[in-house]
């Protein structure tokens, strides 16, 4: 897929834009790179155009484009203007939650709908934030380099270690009952992950006032998500005026895999088309 570098007023932004039809803006979560595909690229085959913008500190998008969700929302509007996209639906994943909220709250005339997929509406738990700073700060290249080498030789071991932070269930049991396709999904996700300077920045983000989001919101969350706990869904529901929460029967943060992944796909399409 061809990536484009756009020189915005705040710095370089990397994006891809493909397909035709109504626009959807995809904001990926923490550690996700241009090569990380959590199944959303298939939206192109459903008749949508998909604009994927790398957030500050990820891929070639410079940190200067937005140290806060509000600042990067303004940069996103520049990209939309450049591409002559008048209105777009927004999908915000995990750590991209605050940016999705900022965009919908500050630019309601440009955002038609907001989908929050296992997305943060409050800061990460303190223990997780401390661990995040330790592993994914200055040492992130060493961490991911070692992990990807281990992944090649001991995939099950690495998947169990990493999913222990994503599920409230026993990680060994969780990995053991994965289907071959779901196992490949996690393997590919880890193999394409890199924190860059982005995740350290994510840890500083505050979510803007949810009550300012007037556009229709769909939140999809799992009760067994250890990373983005279900309290994020409850906070979204109780503050965003026009919000529906779809509780996903998923065993982890990864709501895009598992027995009920098709329900996530169907719910997303239903929300986008109405």
mmCIF file of C-alpha atoms in Angstrom:
data_model
loop_
_atom_site.group_PDB
_atom_site.id
_atom_site.type_symbol
_atom_site.label_atom_id
_atom_site.label_comp_id
_atom_site.label_asym_id
_atom_site.label_seq_id
_atom_site.Cartn_x
_atom_site.Cartn_y
_atom_site.Cartn_z
ATOM 1 C CA UNK A 1 0.000 0.000 0.000
ATOM 2 C CA UNK A 2 1.332 3.429 -0.950
ATOM 3 C CA UNK A 3 1.872 5.792 1.953
ATOM 4 C CA UNK A 4 1.847 9.569 1.589
ATOM 5 C CA UNK A 5 3.786 12.108 3.620
ATOM 6 C CA UNK A 6 1.956 15.419 3.983
ATOM 7 C CA UNK A 7 3.770 18.519 5.161
ATOM 8 C CA UNK A 8 1.238 20.098 7.519
ATOM 9 C CA UNK A 9 1.667 23.406 9.345
ATOM 10 C CA UNK A 10 2.850 21.436 12.409
ATOM 11 C CA UNK A 11 5.104 18.909 10.655
ATOM 12 C CA UNK A 12 5.069 15.726 8.581
ATOM 13 C CA UNK A 13 2.011 13.452 8.731
ATOM 14 C CA UNK A 14 1.953 9.962 7.225
ATOM 15 C CA UNK A 15 -1.288 8.589 5.814
ATOM 16 C CA UNK A 16 -2.771 6.084 3.377
ATOM 17 C CA UNK A 17 -6.002 6.684 1.483
ATOM 18 C CA UNK A 18 -7.691 3.962 -0.524
ATOM 19 C CA UNK A 19 -11.069 2.942 -1.874
ATOM 20 C CA UNK A 20 -14.051 4.941 -2.979
ATOM 21 C CA UNK A 21 -17.336 5.865 -1.336
ATOM 22 C CA UNK A 22 -18.084 7.511 2.026
ATOM 23 C CA UNK A 23 -14.918 8.327 3.967
ATOM 24 C CA UNK A 24 -13.860 6.582 7.153
ATOM 25 C CA UNK A 25 -10.898 7.867 9.157
ATOM 26 C CA UNK A 26 -9.028 5.135 11.036
ATOM 27 C CA UNK A 27 -6.874 6.061 14.041
ATOM 28 C CA UNK A 28 -4.921 3.028 15.243
ATOM 29 C CA UNK A 29 -4.014 2.324 18.842
ATOM 30 C CA UNK A 30 -0.774 2.149 20.793
ATOM 31 C CA UNK A 31 2.218 0.361 19.225
ATOM 32 C CA UNK A 32 0.367 0.016 15.891
ATOM 33 C CA UNK A 33 2.291 0.868 12.729
ATOM 34 C CA UNK A 34 1.347 1.335 9.074
ATOM 35 C CA UNK A 35 1.659 -2.457 8.687
ATOM 36 C CA UNK A 36 -0.622 -3.378 11.595
ATOM 37 C CA UNK A 37 -3.984 -4.527 10.271
ATOM 38 C CA UNK A 38 -6.706 -5.309 12.807
ATOM 39 C CA UNK A 39 -9.139 -6.201 9.956
ATOM 40 C CA UNK A 40 -10.288 -2.628 9.195
ATOM 41 C CA UNK A 41 -8.707 -2.575 5.732
ATOM 42 C CA UNK A 42 -11.607 -4.784 4.592
ATOM 43 C CA UNK A 43 -13.916 -1.753 4.910
ATOM 44 C CA UNK A 44 -12.700 -0.814 1.421
ATOM 45 C CA UNK A 45 -14.498 -3.907 0.071
ATOM 46 C CA UNK A 46 -17.713 -2.747 1.757
ATOM 47 C CA UNK A 47 -17.853 0.384 -0.403
ATOM 48 C CA UNK A 48 -16.012 2.854 1.842
ATOM 49 C CA UNK A 49 -12.864 4.882 1.315
ATOM 50 C CA UNK A 50 -10.437 4.367 4.188
ATOM 51 C CA UNK A 51 -8.100 7.112 5.353
ATOM 52 C CA UNK A 52 -5.554 5.819 7.865
ATOM 53 C CA UNK A 53 -3.495 8.547 9.531
ATOM 54 C CA UNK A 54 -0.491 7.568 11.652
ATOM 55 C CA UNK A 55 -0.648 9.367 14.979
ATOM 56 C CA UNK A 56 2.214 11.540 16.342
ATOM 57 C CA UNK A 57 5.368 9.549 17.052
ATOM 58 C CA UNK A 58 4.270 6.574 14.946
ATOM 59 C CA UNK A 59 5.723 5.749 11.523
ATOM 60 C CA UNK A 60 6.847 9.015 9.899
ATOM 61 C CA UNK A 61 4.317 11.275 11.626
ATOM 62 C CA UNK A 62 6.291 13.805 13.636
ATOM 63 C CA UNK A 63 5.604 14.425 17.327
ATOM 64 C CA UNK A 64 5.249 18.145 16.539
ATOM 65 C CA UNK A 65 1.979 17.450 14.669
ATOM 66 C CA UNK A 66 0.189 17.046 17.991
ATOM 67 C CA UNK A 67 1.432 16.437 21.499
ATOM 68 C CA UNK A 68 -2.177 16.617 22.715
ATOM 69 C CA UNK A 69 -5.305 15.032 21.204
ATOM 70 C CA UNK A 70 -6.689 18.508 20.488
ATOM 71 C CA UNK A 71 -3.553 19.606 18.619
ATOM 72 C CA UNK A 72 -3.490 16.489 16.467
ATOM 73 C CA UNK A 73 -7.219 16.861 15.760
ATOM 74 C CA UNK A 74 -6.392 20.250 14.192
ATOM 75 C CA UNK A 75 -3.676 18.583 12.085
ATOM 76 C CA UNK A 76 -6.145 15.913 10.962
ATOM 77 C CA UNK A 77 -8.479 18.661 9.721
ATOM 78 C CA UNK A 78 -5.596 19.965 7.593
ATOM 79 C CA UNK A 79 -5.222 16.498 6.039
ATOM 80 C CA UNK A 80 -8.981 16.287 5.395
ATOM 81 C CA UNK A 81 -8.846 19.715 3.724
ATOM 82 C CA UNK A 82 -5.856 18.632 1.631
ATOM 83 C CA UNK A 83 -7.766 15.558 0.434
ATOM 84 C CA UNK A 84 -10.983 17.570 0.003
ATOM 85 C CA UNK A 85 -12.855 15.293 2.406
ATOM 86 C CA UNK A 86 -15.762 17.317 3.715
ATOM 87 C CA UNK A 87 -17.088 14.815 6.249
ATOM 88 C CA UNK A 88 -15.869 11.508 7.635
ATOM 89 C CA UNK A 89 -16.838 8.818 10.094
ATOM 90 C CA UNK A 90 -14.083 8.164 12.650
ATOM 91 C CA UNK A 91 -12.890 4.869 14.125
ATOM 92 C CA UNK A 92 -10.622 5.297 17.150
ATOM 93 C CA UNK A 93 -8.885 2.213 18.530
ATOM 94 C CA UNK A 94 -7.522 1.766 22.057
ATOM 95 C CA UNK A 95 -5.007 4.567 22.838
ATOM 96 C CA UNK A 96 -6.397 6.641 19.946
ATOM 97 C CA UNK A 97 -9.611 7.177 21.938
ATOM 98 C CA UNK A 98 -8.739 10.684 23.210
ATOM 99 C CA UNK A 99 -7.871 11.844 19.672
ATOM 100 C CA UNK A 100 -11.151 10.488 18.300
ATOM 101 C CA UNK A 101 -13.061 12.298 21.042
ATOM 102 C CA UNK A 102 -11.160 15.551 20.413
ATOM 103 C CA UNK A 103 -11.917 15.402 16.700
ATOM 104 C CA UNK A 104 -15.646 14.747 17.190
ATOM 105 C CA UNK A 105 -15.955 17.329 19.982
ATOM 106 C CA UNK A 106 -14.044 20.151 18.278
ATOM 107 C CA UNK A 107 -15.138 19.604 14.655
ATOM 108 C CA UNK A 108 -18.737 18.305 14.681
ATOM 109 C CA UNK A 109 -19.348 19.625 11.170
ATOM 110 C CA UNK A 110 -16.584 17.374 9.825
ATOM 111 C CA UNK A 111 -17.346 14.172 11.752
ATOM 112 C CA UNK A 112 -20.499 12.186 10.985
ATOM 113 C CA UNK A 113 -20.067 9.386 13.546
ATOM 114 C CA UNK A 114 -17.533 8.157 16.066
ATOM 115 C CA UNK A 115 -16.761 4.501 16.753
ATOM 116 C CA UNK A 116 -14.679 3.807 19.857
ATOM 117 C CA UNK A 117 -13.235 0.271 19.639
ATOM 118 C CA UNK A 118 -11.788 -0.853 22.998
ATOM 119 C CA UNK A 119 -10.782 2.819 23.185
ATOM 120 C CA UNK A 120 -9.576 4.811 26.170
ATOM 121 C CA UNK A 121 -11.813 7.465 27.677
ATOM 122 C CA UNK A 122 -9.756 7.779 30.862
ATOM 123 C CA UNK A 123 -6.043 7.416 31.690
ATOM 124 C CA UNK A 124 -4.527 3.926 31.815
ATOM 125 C CA UNK A 125 -4.293 2.274 35.221
ATOM 126 C CA UNK A 126 -1.267 3.628 37.121
ATOM 127 C CA UNK A 127 0.594 0.296 37.163
ATOM 128 C CA UNK A 128 0.159 -0.133 33.419
ATOM 129 C CA UNK A 129 1.316 3.431 32.731
ATOM 130 C CA UNK A 130 4.479 2.890 34.808
ATOM 131 C CA UNK A 131 5.195 -0.382 32.978
ATOM 132 C CA UNK A 132 4.542 1.379 29.666
ATOM 133 C CA UNK A 133 7.074 4.129 30.412
ATOM 134 C CA UNK A 134 9.639 1.520 31.415
ATOM 135 C CA UNK A 135 9.286 -0.814 28.417
ATOM 136 C CA UNK A 136 8.223 1.551 25.649
ATOM 137 C CA UNK A 137 10.203 4.691 26.408
ATOM 138 C CA UNK A 138 13.852 5.081 25.330
ATOM 139 C CA UNK A 139 14.338 1.272 25.400
ATOM 140 C CA UNK A 140 11.454 0.507 23.030
ATOM 141 C CA UNK A 141 13.671 -0.465 20.055
ATOM 142 C CA UNK A 142 15.563 -2.975 22.176
ATOM 143 C CA UNK A 143 12.306 -4.345 23.608
ATOM 144 C CA UNK A 144 10.578 -4.828 20.250
ATOM 145 C CA UNK A 145 13.747 -6.153 18.593
ATOM 146 C CA UNK A 146 14.132 -8.829 21.271
ATOM 147 C CA UNK A 147 10.424 -9.663 21.259
ATOM 148 C CA UNK A 148 10.271 -10.103 17.476
ATOM 149 C CA UNK A 149 13.317 -12.400 17.533
ATOM 150 C CA UNK A 150 11.721 -14.470 20.310
ATOM 151 C CA UNK A 151 8.414 -14.474 18.420
ATOM 152 C CA UNK A 152 10.023 -16.290 15.482
ATOM 153 C CA UNK A 153 11.412 -19.080 17.637
ATOM 154 C CA UNK A 154 8.974 -19.287 20.554
ATOM 155 C CA UNK A 155 5.667 -17.846 19.267
ATOM 156 C CA UNK A 156 3.433 -19.450 21.916
ATOM 157 C CA UNK A 157 5.608 -18.280 24.793
ATOM 158 C CA UNK A 158 5.676 -14.682 23.524
ATOM 159 C CA UNK A 159 1.934 -14.639 22.796
ATOM 160 C CA UNK A 160 1.184 -15.881 26.314
ATOM 161 C CA UNK A 161 3.450 -13.240 27.873
ATOM 162 C CA UNK A 162 1.952 -10.404 25.842
ATOM 163 C CA UNK A 163 -1.700 -11.433 26.097
ATOM 164 C CA UNK A 164 -1.355 -11.632 29.891
ATOM 165 C CA UNK A 165 -1.657 -7.814 29.763
ATOM 166 C CA UNK A 166 -4.696 -7.949 27.463
ATOM 167 C CA UNK A 167 -7.014 -10.432 29.173
ATOM 168 C CA UNK A 168 -8.439 -10.887 32.668
ATOM 169 C CA UNK A 169 -8.445 -14.642 32.003
ATOM 170 C CA UNK A 170 -5.529 -17.060 32.321
ATOM 171 C CA UNK A 171 -3.226 -16.159 29.400
ATOM 172 C CA UNK A 172 -2.079 -19.736 28.814
ATOM 173 C CA UNK A 173 -5.646 -21.006 28.533
ATOM 174 C CA UNK A 174 -6.558 -18.040 26.346
ATOM 175 C CA UNK A 175 -3.764 -18.719 23.852
ATOM 176 C CA UNK A 176 -4.326 -22.486 23.873
ATOM 177 C CA UNK A 177 -7.912 -22.136 22.680
ATOM 178 C CA UNK A 178 -7.166 -19.650 19.887
ATOM 179 C CA UNK A 179 -8.082 -20.744 16.377
ATOM 180 C CA UNK A 180 -5.243 -20.870 13.807
ATOM 181 C CA UNK A 181 -6.559 -17.625 12.234
ATOM 182 C CA UNK A 182 -6.698 -15.844 15.592
ATOM 183 C CA UNK A 183 -3.205 -17.073 16.441
ATOM 184 C CA UNK A 184 -1.986 -15.627 13.123
ATOM 185 C CA UNK A 185 -3.765 -12.343 13.910
ATOM 186 C CA UNK A 186 -1.864 -11.952 17.210
ATOM 187 C CA UNK A 187 1.419 -13.078 15.643
ATOM 188 C CA UNK A 188 1.091 -10.505 12.833
ATOM 189 C CA UNK A 189 0.006 -7.784 15.261
ATOM 190 C CA UNK A 190 3.112 -8.315 17.411
ATOM 191 C CA UNK A 191 5.411 -8.691 14.395
ATOM 192 C CA UNK A 192 4.301 -5.294 13.041
ATOM 193 C CA UNK A 193 4.269 -3.432 16.373
ATOM 194 C CA UNK A 194 6.640 -0.582 17.218
ATOM 195 C CA UNK A 195 6.158 2.127 19.820
ATOM 196 C CA UNK A 196 8.443 4.806 18.391
ATOM 197 C CA UNK A 197 7.918 8.007 20.339
ATOM 198 C CA UNK A 198 4.163 7.543 20.040
ATOM 199 C CA UNK A 199 3.309 5.384 23.019
ATOM 200 C CA UNK A 200 5.189 7.569 25.499
ATOM 201 C CA UNK A 201 3.115 10.437 24.136
ATOM 202 C CA UNK A 202 -0.089 8.399 24.442
ATOM 203 C CA UNK A 203 0.575 7.967 28.155
ATOM 204 C CA UNK A 204 0.354 11.746 28.652
ATOM 205 C CA UNK A 205 -2.990 12.189 26.885
ATOM 206 C CA UNK A 206 -6.075 13.432 28.692
ATOM 207 C CA UNK A 207 -9.484 12.710 27.173
ATOM 208 C CA UNK A 208 -11.394 15.878 26.244
ATOM 209 C CA UNK A 209 -14.852 16.547 27.684
ATOM 210 C CA UNK A 210 -17.024 13.655 26.459
ATOM 211 C CA UNK A 211 -20.207 15.705 26.861
ATOM 212 C CA UNK A 212 -19.058 17.903 23.962
ATOM 213 C CA UNK A 213 -19.377 14.974 21.538
ATOM 214 C CA UNK A 214 -22.765 15.568 19.938
ATOM 215 C CA UNK A 215 -22.395 13.160 16.973
ATOM 216 C CA UNK A 216 -23.673 9.558 17.258
ATOM 217 C CA UNK A 217 -21.165 7.361 19.121
ATOM 218 C CA UNK A 218 -20.777 3.586 19.147
ATOM 219 C CA UNK A 219 -18.519 2.133 21.824
ATOM 220 C CA UNK A 220 -17.469 -1.518 21.521
ATOM 221 C CA UNK A 221 -15.877 -2.973 24.629
ATOM 222 C CA UNK A 222 -15.249 -6.284 26.407
ATOM 223 C CA UNK A 223 -15.735 -6.974 30.114
ATOM 224 C CA UNK A 224 -12.590 -9.181 29.991
ATOM 225 C CA UNK A 225 -10.319 -6.451 28.619
ATOM 226 C CA UNK A 226 -7.471 -5.950 31.088
ATOM 227 C CA UNK A 227 -5.844 -3.073 29.182
ATOM 228 C CA UNK A 228 -8.840 -0.822 28.528
ATOM 229 C CA UNK A 229 -11.144 -1.725 31.354
ATOM 230 C CA UNK A 230 -14.924 -1.690 31.009
ATOM 231 C CA UNK A 231 -15.111 1.464 33.133
ATOM 232 C CA UNK A 232 -14.033 3.277 29.935
ATOM 233 C CA UNK A 233 -17.288 2.131 28.299
ATOM 234 C CA UNK A 234 -19.342 3.200 31.304
ATOM 235 C CA UNK A 235 -17.724 6.633 31.333
ATOM 236 C CA UNK A 236 -18.415 7.056 27.612
ATOM 237 C CA UNK A 237 -22.044 5.985 27.988
ATOM 238 C CA UNK A 238 -22.735 8.254 30.945
ATOM 239 C CA UNK A 239 -21.171 11.373 29.381
ATOM 240 C CA UNK A 240 -21.580 11.311 25.595
ATOM 241 C CA UNK A 241 -25.191 12.406 24.867
ATOM 242 C CA UNK A 242 -25.822 10.208 21.825
ATOM 243 C CA UNK A 243 -23.982 6.995 22.676
ATOM 244 C CA UNK A 244 -24.637 3.282 22.303
ATOM 245 C CA UNK A 245 -22.415 0.700 24.003
ATOM 246 C CA UNK A 246 -22.096 -2.686 22.333
ATOM 247 C CA UNK A 247 -20.716 -5.192 24.815
ATOM 248 C CA UNK A 248 -18.503 -7.601 22.900
ATOM 249 C CA UNK A 249 -18.381 -11.190 24.131
ATOM 250 C CA UNK A 250 -14.599 -11.243 23.746
ATOM 251 C CA UNK A 251 -12.047 -12.807 26.071
ATOM 252 C CA UNK A 252 -9.543 -9.939 25.774
ATOM 253 C CA UNK A 253 -8.720 -6.445 24.547
ATOM 254 C CA UNK A 254 -8.596 -7.919 21.037
ATOM 255 C CA UNK A 255 -12.293 -7.615 20.188
ATOM 256 C CA UNK A 256 -11.515 -8.253 16.490
ATOM 257 C CA UNK A 257 -10.834 -11.967 16.998
ATOM 258 C CA UNK A 258 -12.602 -14.877 18.668
ATOM 259 C CA UNK A 259 -15.971 -16.565 18.233
ATOM 260 C CA UNK A 260 -17.897 -13.298 18.295
ATOM 261 C CA UNK A 261 -15.637 -11.220 16.038
ATOM 262 C CA UNK A 262 -18.257 -11.352 13.277
ATOM 263 C CA UNK A 263 -20.681 -9.513 15.601
ATOM 264 C CA UNK A 264 -18.172 -6.654 15.907
ATOM 265 C CA UNK A 265 -17.884 -6.456 12.135
ATOM 266 C CA UNK A 266 -21.673 -6.563 11.630
ATOM 267 C CA UNK A 267 -22.345 -3.978 14.363
ATOM 268 C CA UNK A 268 -19.753 -1.600 12.893
ATOM 269 C CA UNK A 269 -21.249 -1.864 9.402
ATOM 270 C CA UNK A 270 -24.791 -1.433 10.725
ATOM 271 C CA UNK A 271 -23.798 1.718 12.641
ATOM 272 C CA UNK A 272 -21.922 3.183 9.660
ATOM 273 C CA UNK A 273 -24.761 2.577 7.214
ATOM 274 C CA UNK A 274 -27.570 4.174 9.258
#
